[in-house]
Short mmCIF file of C-alpha atoms in Angstrom, two decimals:
data_model
loop_
_atom_site.label_atom_id
_atom_site.label_comp_id
_atom_site.label_asym_id
_atom_site.label_seq_id
_atom_site.Cartn_x
_atom_site.Cartn_y
_atom_site.Cartn_z
CA MET A 27 245.35 160.66 78.91
CA SER A 28 249.21 160.72 79.87
CA ASN A 29 250.63 163.92 79.25
CA LYS A 30 254.26 164.21 77.77
CA MET A 31 256.93 164.84 80.20
CA HIS A 32 259.98 167.63 79.97
CA ILE A 33 262.91 165.40 80.29
CA LYS A 34 266.51 166.09 81.37
CA MET A 35 269.46 163.64 81.78
CA THR A 36 272.94 163.34 81.06
CA VAL A 37 273.98 159.86 79.03
CA ASN A 38 277.88 159.28 78.97
CA GLY A 39 278.48 162.85 79.64
CA LYS A 40 275.98 164.08 77.15
CA ALA A 41 273.31 166.41 78.49
CA GLU A 42 270.03 165.26 76.93
CA GLU A 43 266.62 167.10 76.86
CA PHE A 44 263.30 166.06 75.26
CA LEU A 45 259.49 165.53 75.52
CA ALA A 46 258.29 162.12 76.65
CA GLU A 47 255.56 159.86 77.85
CA PRO A 48 256.02 159.16 81.54
CA ARG A 49 255.49 155.21 80.69
CA GLU A 50 258.42 155.02 78.30
CA LEU A 51 260.96 152.17 79.61
CA LEU A 52 264.24 153.45 79.89
CA ILE A 53 265.82 151.03 77.89
CA TYR A 54 263.48 152.50 74.96
CA THR A 55 264.54 155.97 75.53
CA LEU A 56 268.06 154.93 75.26
CA ARG A 57 267.88 152.50 72.13
CA GLU A 58 265.14 154.26 70.34
CA ARG A 59 265.33 157.79 71.16
CA LEU A 60 268.79 158.33 72.12
CA ASN A 61 270.57 155.99 69.68
CA VAL A 62 272.62 154.55 72.15
CA THR A 63 272.09 150.78 71.34
CA GLY A 64 274.64 148.94 73.12
CA PRO A 65 272.12 147.85 76.00
CA HIS A 66 269.93 145.26 74.92
CA ILE A 67 266.22 143.66 75.83
CA GLY A 68 266.43 139.95 76.35
CA CYS A 69 263.05 139.42 78.37
CA GLU A 70 259.94 140.96 79.79
CA THR A 71 260.37 139.77 83.15
CA SER A 72 263.54 142.08 84.75
CA HIS A 73 265.25 138.67 84.89
CA CYS A 74 268.26 138.73 82.19
CA GLY A 75 269.94 142.21 82.53
CA ALA A 76 271.00 142.53 79.12
CA CYS A 77 269.56 146.11 79.53
CA THR A 78 272.00 146.92 82.51
CA VAL A 79 273.00 150.38 82.75
CA THR A 80 274.48 152.58 85.66
CA LEU A 81 272.14 155.01 86.95
CA ASN A 82 273.18 157.48 89.48
CA GLY A 83 275.94 155.07 90.80
CA LYS A 84 273.98 152.01 90.79
CA SER A 85 273.34 149.14 88.20
CA VAL A 86 269.75 148.91 87.33
CA LYS A 87 267.77 146.95 84.62
CA ALA A 88 266.67 149.93 82.17
CA CYS A 89 263.71 147.82 81.06
CA THR A 90 262.44 148.10 84.79
CA LEU A 91 262.53 151.93 84.88
CA PHE A 92 260.35 154.65 83.53
CA VAL A 93 261.77 157.55 81.72
CA ALA A 94 260.07 159.81 84.33
CA GLN A 95 262.07 157.93 87.38
CA ALA A 96 265.02 158.84 85.47
CA ASP A 97 264.38 162.44 85.15
CA GLY A 98 267.30 164.18 86.05
CA ALA A 99 269.63 161.00 86.54
CA GLU A 100 272.93 160.56 85.19
CA LEU A 101 273.50 157.50 82.88
CA THR A 102 276.41 155.34 82.06
CA THR A 103 276.21 152.58 79.20
CA ILE A 104 278.54 150.30 77.66
CA GLU A 105 278.99 153.15 74.93
CA GLY A 106 280.61 155.44 77.74
CA LEU A 107 283.00 152.84 78.88
CA GLY A 108 285.73 152.96 76.18
CA THR A 109 286.12 153.55 72.64
CA PRO A 110 287.14 150.99 69.77
CA ASP A 111 290.54 152.86 69.91
CA SER A 112 290.81 152.90 73.62
CA LEU A 113 288.76 149.72 75.26
CA HIS A 114 288.38 149.83 79.09
CA VAL A 115 290.03 147.35 80.78
CA LEU A 116 287.14 145.37 81.03
CA GLN A 117 286.17 145.43 77.43
CA GLU A 118 290.01 144.26 76.47
CA ALA A 119 289.70 141.52 79.32
CA PHE A 120 286.29 139.96 77.81
CA ARG A 121 288.03 140.24 74.25
CA GLU A 122 291.28 138.61 75.74
CA HIS A 123 289.34 135.71 77.60
CA HIS A 124 286.86 135.06 75.27
CA GLY A 125 284.01 136.24 77.77
CA LEU A 126 281.64 136.73 74.58
CA GLN A 127 280.02 134.91 71.70
CA CYS A 128 276.93 136.45 70.20
CA GLY A 129 278.02 139.29 72.31
CA TYR A 130 274.25 140.35 73.25
CA CYS A 131 274.53 140.25 76.93
CA THR A 132 278.10 141.65 76.80
CA PRO A 133 276.65 145.56 77.14
CA GLY A 134 275.14 144.53 80.30
CA MET A 135 277.46 142.41 81.63
CA ILE A 136 280.47 144.65 81.08
CA THR A 137 278.33 147.59 82.33
CA ARG A 138 277.40 145.83 85.56
CA ALA A 139 281.06 144.25 86.23
CA SER A 140 282.44 147.75 86.13
CA LYS A 141 280.19 148.64 89.17
CA LEU A 142 280.81 145.42 90.72
CA LEU A 143 284.88 146.04 90.78
CA GLU A 144 284.28 149.57 92.13
CA GLU A 145 282.31 148.45 94.84
CA ASN A 146 284.65 145.16 95.29
CA PRO A 147 288.25 145.63 93.71
CA THR A 148 289.30 142.29 94.73
CA PRO A 149 286.25 140.00 94.24
CA THR A 150 286.77 136.13 94.96
CA GLU A 151 285.35 133.96 92.00
CA GLU A 152 282.37 133.19 94.40
CA GLU A 153 282.10 136.79 94.75
CA VAL A 154 282.16 137.56 90.69
CA ARG A 155 279.66 134.66 90.28
CA PHE A 156 277.06 136.21 93.09
CA GLY A 157 277.81 139.83 92.16
CA MET A 158 276.96 138.85 88.63
CA ALA A 159 274.07 137.13 89.18
CA GLY A 160 271.76 139.41 87.80
CA ASN A 161 272.90 138.81 84.35
CA MET A 162 272.15 136.04 81.74
CA CYS A 163 274.17 134.87 79.27
CA ARG A 164 273.20 131.75 76.75
CA CYS A 165 276.39 131.35 75.03
CA THR A 166 279.39 131.09 77.33
CA GLY A 167 278.55 129.30 79.90
CA TYR A 168 279.77 131.91 82.57
CA GLN A 169 283.23 130.48 82.76
CA ASN A 170 285.12 132.73 80.67
CA ILE A 171 283.01 135.82 81.98
CA VAL A 172 284.42 135.30 85.53
CA LYS A 173 287.85 134.71 84.05
CA SER A 174 287.63 138.32 82.30
CA ILE A 175 286.23 140.06 85.27
CA LEU A 176 289.01 138.37 87.68
CA ALA A 177 291.93 139.32 85.02
CA ALA A 178 290.26 143.11 84.66
CA ALA A 179 290.52 143.33 88.58
CA ALA A 180 293.81 142.03 88.85
CA GLU A 181 295.01 144.43 85.68
CA MET A 182 293.22 147.77 87.70
CA ASN A 183 294.53 146.82 90.94
CA ALA A 184 298.14 146.79 89.30
CA ALA A 185 297.61 149.92 87.65
CA LYS A 186 296.26 151.44 90.89
CA GLU A 187 299.44 150.11 92.43
CA ALA A 188 301.89 151.16 89.62
CA ALA A 189 300.47 154.59 90.12
CA GLN A 190 301.00 155.06 93.66
CA MET B 3 256.32 144.71 77.90
CA ILE B 4 254.70 148.05 76.93
CA PRO B 5 252.88 149.64 80.28
CA ALA B 6 249.43 151.46 79.58
CA PRO B 7 249.79 155.28 79.84
CA PHE B 8 249.57 157.13 83.16
CA ASP B 9 250.39 160.71 84.28
CA TYR B 10 253.32 160.64 87.10
CA TYR B 11 254.18 162.60 90.08
CA ARG B 12 256.89 163.36 92.11
CA PRO B 13 256.03 164.52 95.32
CA SER B 14 258.61 165.91 97.74
CA ASP B 15 256.55 165.30 100.82
CA LEU B 16 254.39 163.02 102.46
CA ASP B 17 251.56 165.53 102.76
CA GLY B 18 251.65 165.45 98.84
CA VAL B 19 251.55 162.13 98.39
CA ILE B 20 248.47 161.81 100.51
CA ALA B 21 246.68 164.40 98.71
CA LEU B 22 247.40 162.65 95.43
CA LEU B 23 246.07 159.27 96.94
CA GLN B 24 242.73 161.13 98.19
CA GLU B 25 242.10 162.83 94.90
CA HIS B 26 242.63 159.72 92.22
CA GLY B 27 241.63 156.87 94.80
CA ASP B 28 242.44 153.61 93.67
CA GLU B 29 243.23 154.84 90.12
CA ALA B 30 246.67 155.91 92.13
CA ARG B 31 249.66 154.02 93.50
CA VAL B 32 252.91 154.90 94.90
CA LEU B 33 255.70 153.88 93.12
CA ALA B 34 258.99 152.46 95.44
CA GLY B 35 261.86 150.53 93.73
CA GLY B 36 259.09 149.45 90.78
CA HIS B 37 260.66 146.13 90.74
CA SER B 38 257.22 144.61 91.28
CA LEU B 39 254.64 147.16 90.16
CA ILE B 40 256.63 147.91 86.78
CA PRO B 41 256.82 144.53 85.48
CA MET B 42 253.05 143.79 86.34
CA MET B 43 252.18 147.37 84.74
CA LYS B 44 254.48 145.87 81.65
CA LEU B 45 252.47 142.36 81.56
CA ARG B 46 249.09 144.90 81.85
CA MET B 47 248.22 143.25 85.14
CA ALA B 48 248.21 146.49 87.15
CA ASP B 49 246.49 149.51 85.41
CA VAL B 50 247.80 152.68 87.24
CA PRO B 51 246.66 155.71 85.66
CA HIS B 52 248.42 158.00 88.28
CA LEU B 53 251.63 156.97 89.50
CA ILE B 54 253.20 158.28 92.58
CA ASP B 55 256.90 158.10 92.86
CA LEU B 56 258.22 158.34 96.66
CA GLN B 57 261.75 158.96 95.50
CA GLY B 58 262.00 162.52 96.23
CA ILE B 59 261.17 161.71 99.71
CA ASP B 60 264.33 161.82 101.56
CA SER B 61 262.78 161.13 104.98
CA LEU B 62 261.67 157.74 103.66
CA ARG B 63 265.53 156.56 103.58
CA ALA B 64 266.25 157.08 106.81
CA ILE B 65 268.13 154.16 109.05
CA ASN B 66 267.72 154.62 112.66
CA VAL B 67 269.35 152.28 115.38
CA THR B 68 268.70 153.32 118.84
CA GLY B 69 269.83 151.01 121.34
CA THR B 70 267.83 147.89 120.42
CA ARG B 71 265.16 149.61 118.53
CA VAL B 72 265.70 149.48 114.82
CA THR B 73 263.55 151.88 112.40
CA ILE B 74 264.18 151.65 108.77
CA GLY B 75 262.66 153.89 106.49
CA ALA B 76 260.05 152.40 103.48
CA MET B 77 262.67 153.33 100.71
CA VAL B 78 265.60 152.09 102.19
CA THR B 79 266.96 149.63 99.50
CA GLN B 80 267.98 146.07 99.81
CA HIS B 81 271.15 147.37 98.48
CA ASP B 82 271.17 150.06 101.43
CA LEU B 83 270.06 147.61 103.73
CA ILE B 84 273.17 145.11 102.90
CA ASP B 85 275.36 147.82 102.70
CA SER B 86 274.54 149.47 106.40
CA ALA B 87 277.02 148.46 108.87
CA GLU B 88 275.00 149.47 111.46
CA LEU B 89 271.88 147.36 110.57
CA SER B 90 274.20 144.41 109.77
CA SER B 91 275.34 144.78 113.54
CA ALA B 92 272.14 145.45 115.12
CA ALA B 93 270.12 142.72 113.20
CA PRO B 94 272.40 140.65 110.92
CA ILE B 95 269.25 138.38 110.05
CA LEU B 96 268.32 141.45 107.58
CA ARG B 97 271.37 141.30 105.72
CA GLU B 98 271.29 137.59 105.53
CA THR B 99 267.89 137.47 103.99
CA ALA B 100 268.30 140.59 101.73
CA LEU B 101 271.34 138.65 100.18
CA GLN B 102 269.06 135.85 99.27
CA ILE B 103 266.30 138.16 97.38
CA ALA B 104 266.68 138.72 93.85
CA ASP B 105 269.75 139.62 92.33
CA PRO B 106 272.40 142.97 92.26
CA GLN B 107 270.42 145.13 89.99
CA VAL B 108 266.99 144.63 91.36
CA ARG B 109 268.61 145.21 95.25
CA TYR B 110 269.89 148.49 94.24
CA MET B 111 266.11 149.56 93.35
CA GLY B 112 263.82 147.24 95.28
CA THR B 113 263.01 148.69 98.71
CA VAL B 114 262.10 147.13 102.06
CA GLY B 115 259.00 149.02 102.22
CA GLY B 116 257.97 147.94 98.79
CA ASN B 117 258.80 144.22 99.67
CA VAL B 118 256.92 144.11 103.03
CA ALA B 119 254.02 146.40 101.36
CA ASN B 120 253.50 144.52 98.34
CA GLY B 121 251.30 141.61 99.32
CA ASP B 122 252.91 138.85 97.22
CA PRO B 123 253.44 135.63 99.59
CA GLY B 124 256.44 135.06 97.70
CA ASN B 125 258.33 138.08 99.15
CA ASP B 126 260.92 137.52 101.51
CA MET B 127 261.02 140.34 104.28
CA PRO B 128 257.09 139.93 105.42
CA GLY B 129 258.10 136.52 106.94
CA LEU B 130 261.30 137.73 108.25
CA MET B 131 259.26 141.08 109.86
CA GLN B 132 257.01 138.65 111.57
CA CYS B 133 259.62 136.91 113.19
CA LEU B 134 260.99 139.69 114.45
CA ASP B 135 257.45 140.97 115.41
CA ALA B 136 257.99 144.09 113.51
CA GLN B 137 255.64 147.04 113.52
CA LEU B 138 254.56 148.64 110.18
CA HIS B 139 254.24 152.45 110.22
CA LEU B 140 251.31 153.85 108.06
CA ILE B 141 250.11 157.41 107.29
CA GLY B 142 246.90 158.27 105.47
CA PRO B 143 244.73 161.05 105.36
CA ASP B 144 243.44 160.51 109.11
CA GLY B 145 247.56 160.66 110.41
CA GLU B 146 249.56 158.06 111.52
CA ARG B 147 248.96 154.67 112.58
CA SER B 148 251.25 151.51 113.29
CA ILE B 149 250.22 147.36 113.03
CA ALA B 150 252.16 144.47 113.57
CA ALA B 151 253.29 142.86 110.79
CA ARG B 152 251.70 139.63 112.27
CA ASP B 153 248.51 141.33 111.84
CA TYR B 154 249.09 142.90 108.17
CA TYR B 155 248.49 140.14 105.44
CA GLU B 156 245.21 139.04 104.98
CA ALA B 157 245.55 137.26 101.49
CA ALA B 158 247.44 137.36 98.37
CA TYR B 159 247.97 140.77 97.60
CA MET B 160 245.43 142.01 100.26
CA THR B 161 246.64 143.82 103.52
CA ALA B 162 245.53 145.61 106.26
CA ARG B 163 246.79 148.68 104.38
CA GLU B 164 244.16 151.12 102.83
CA ASP B 165 244.09 152.58 99.35
CA ASP B 166 245.06 156.05 100.45
CA GLU B 167 247.72 155.19 103.10
CA VAL B 168 251.42 154.94 102.78
CA LEU B 169 253.99 152.54 104.57
CA THR B 170 256.57 154.88 105.83
CA ALA B 171 258.79 153.08 107.81
CA ILE B 172 259.21 149.44 109.70
CA SER B 173 260.51 149.17 113.07
CA PHE B 174 261.16 146.23 115.72
CA ASP B 175 263.54 145.56 118.72
CA ALA B 176 266.69 143.76 117.78
CA GLN B 177 266.90 140.37 119.65
CA PRO B 178 270.34 139.41 120.90
CA GLY B 179 271.13 135.59 120.23
CA GLY B 180 270.95 133.44 117.19
CA TYR B 181 269.15 134.01 113.95
CA ALA B 182 268.86 132.27 110.46
CA TYR B 183 266.98 132.62 107.34
CA GLU B 184 267.22 129.31 105.45
CA LYS B 185 265.71 129.86 101.61
CA GLN B 186 265.30 126.85 99.36
CA LYS B 187 265.16 128.32 95.86
CA ARG B 188 265.41 127.00 92.22
CA LYS B 189 267.76 129.54 91.29
CA ILE B 190 269.14 133.11 91.77
CA GLY B 191 266.33 135.67 91.73
CA ASP B 192 263.81 133.04 92.43
CA TYR B 193 260.93 133.19 95.34
CA ALA B 194 261.50 130.52 97.63
CA THR B 195 260.10 127.23 97.34
CA ALA B 196 260.06 127.19 101.01
CA ALA B 197 261.95 129.55 103.69
CA ALA B 198 262.30 129.84 107.09
CA ALA B 199 263.33 132.85 109.29
CA VAL B 200 264.35 131.90 113.06
CA THR B 201 265.49 133.61 115.71
CA ILE B 202 266.29 132.14 119.40
CA GLN B 203 267.56 133.25 122.63
CA LYS B 204 269.41 130.85 124.73
CA SER B 205 269.68 130.72 128.57
CA GLY B 206 271.74 128.21 130.27
CA GLY B 207 272.16 125.59 127.76
CA SER B 208 268.50 125.98 126.63
CA VAL B 209 266.31 127.90 124.67
CA ALA B 210 264.76 130.93 126.55
CA ALA B 211 262.92 132.32 123.68
CA ALA B 212 262.18 131.29 119.79
CA SER B 213 260.56 133.26 117.04
CA ILE B 214 259.84 131.34 113.63
CA ALA B 215 258.05 132.41 110.33
CA MET B 216 257.52 130.88 107.35
CA THR B 217 257.85 132.31 103.66
CA ASN B 218 255.64 131.29 100.33
CA LEU B 219 253.86 128.22 102.00
CA SER B 220 250.62 129.82 102.22
CA ASP B 221 248.68 132.93 100.69
CA THR B 222 250.26 134.94 103.52
CA PRO B 223 253.76 134.59 105.64
CA VAL B 224 253.41 132.23 108.50
CA TRP B 225 254.32 133.12 111.89
CA SER B 226 253.95 129.94 113.59
CA GLU B 227 253.57 130.85 117.29
CA ALA B 228 253.23 126.96 117.97
CA ALA B 229 256.74 125.84 116.29
CA GLY B 230 258.64 128.85 118.48
CA ALA B 231 256.86 127.63 121.67
CA ALA B 232 257.80 123.92 120.86
CA LEU B 233 261.48 125.04 121.11
CA VAL B 234 261.29 126.80 124.30
CA GLY B 235 262.82 125.20 127.65
CA THR B 236 264.11 122.36 125.42
CA ALA B 237 268.05 122.01 124.67
CA CYS B 238 267.02 122.25 120.81
CA ASP B 239 267.72 118.59 120.36
CA ALA B 240 266.68 116.85 117.40
CA GLY B 241 263.62 115.71 119.25
CA ALA B 242 262.42 119.45 119.80
CA ILE B 243 263.43 120.50 116.32
CA LYS B 244 261.23 117.86 115.24
CA ALA B 245 258.27 118.67 117.46
CA ALA B 246 258.91 122.20 116.12
CA VAL B 247 258.72 121.21 112.34
CA ALA B 248 255.50 119.19 113.37
CA ALA B 249 253.81 122.41 115.09
CA MET B 250 255.07 124.76 111.75
CA LEU B 251 253.39 121.94 109.29
CA GLY B 252 249.93 122.31 110.99
CA ASP B 253 250.23 126.12 110.24
CA ILE B 254 251.49 126.57 106.70
CA ASP B 255 249.08 125.55 103.65
CA PRO B 256 251.05 125.52 100.40
CA THR B 257 249.61 125.31 97.06
CA GLU B 258 251.03 123.43 94.19
CA ASP B 259 253.01 125.22 91.41
CA ASN B 260 255.90 124.90 89.33
CA ARG B 261 257.89 124.75 92.36
CA GLY B 262 256.35 121.69 93.09
CA PRO B 263 253.20 119.54 94.42
CA VAL B 264 251.92 120.44 98.15
CA ALA B 265 253.71 117.10 99.53
CA PHE B 266 257.16 118.29 98.19
CA LYS B 267 256.54 121.86 99.38
CA ARG B 268 255.52 120.43 103.07
CA HIS B 269 258.82 118.25 102.75
CA VAL B 270 260.92 120.99 101.97
CA ALA B 271 259.34 123.12 104.73
CA GLY B 272 260.54 120.71 107.30
CA VAL B 273 263.84 120.45 105.90
CA ILE B 274 264.55 124.24 105.56
CA LEU B 275 263.22 124.52 109.36
CA THR B 276 265.15 122.20 110.86
CA ARG B 277 268.48 123.90 108.94
CA ALA B 278 267.43 127.17 110.06
CA ILE B 279 266.71 126.23 113.59
CA THR B 280 269.93 124.14 113.59
CA ARG B 281 271.94 127.45 112.38
CA ALA B 282 270.30 130.02 114.67
CA TRP B 283 271.02 127.30 117.50
CA ASP B 284 274.59 127.40 116.75
CA ARG B 285 274.89 131.27 116.58
CA ALA B 286 272.53 131.69 119.88
#
């Protein structure tokens, strides 16, 4: 029944074009079709946020979008935020402040945190906790994730000031 | 996790949407933010052979505040709503409510119209819209019509919307005065155990007008006319609030689920409404 669609999207700056069934969930497009396996799947009820990516400037759960909806979209995943040789400030802060253990929630956490700090560069602890509430973690108890994000915010603001 | 196959459409105007709905009847559904529909499709609880995405229709994203009249396009997201200084100033209860809905990611996608049209008694916006006496604007093959939010909800997932109609906008007169949306929930992102939307206008130290609606305490949202009436003319003291709570309890009909038994929900409804009235009165 369902016809394949010709889909175009940009993922971490790279143009992608392929045929896909409209029902393909975006998380599977990323992981299985494009081999972008940082975003994870932790649930099937849209709660955990392990699949969080940035789509056209919004933090979204890639398990709750069809590839058809993302036709024409621009996506950033954890792979697009930094490289092993040149970590994103948030990646460095999560390492420094022990903001991860098993690492399964981390790609979603950091991708979401990057958008949170873009919208609110100087969040309070409470704002970080509320702004990250769509992302669950089984290992850390959140405390060090909050520390990591606050530290990254301070670092980014200091860098901004130094640049001025 | 794996939805059944469907054909996907992204029309650029409402005529295109209506034509598709007419062509495919109840085999077609519109897709707004997708954050109730897609989860249901993943569990195969919703079977939608023809999915009509509304994201290409810009007119559905308009926010308009003219004097006290507020009109919100159905595709305005919860995030847009929270982010709109104009809306937050005209009707701050919208922002207060939206911040208690779901989580950041869901709020970037989930829309006001989807929340209102969905028909799940767990959604928060329906009770709010009843409290505000909002009008819901629908378009179908025979043209446009409006229906009061207070008349829209018939039962769980049963609303006054016909299969070939689309909710395009919501409008209401923003009232000056106090407001509160108070919600008891088990955790972030949960639907309410009990929630109350309250607006109060004050005049000379007493309540001039009040409107009260309750969320997730029946198979529809509940606008309790009697609860609002119990406050009017009083100084909103403890006795008056008690009378309003008693009136509200006569209008709700909660059922037992994981959020608790009926007696507990009725207790929580009273606590939540007392808090909401108190806060709305403080702000009035």
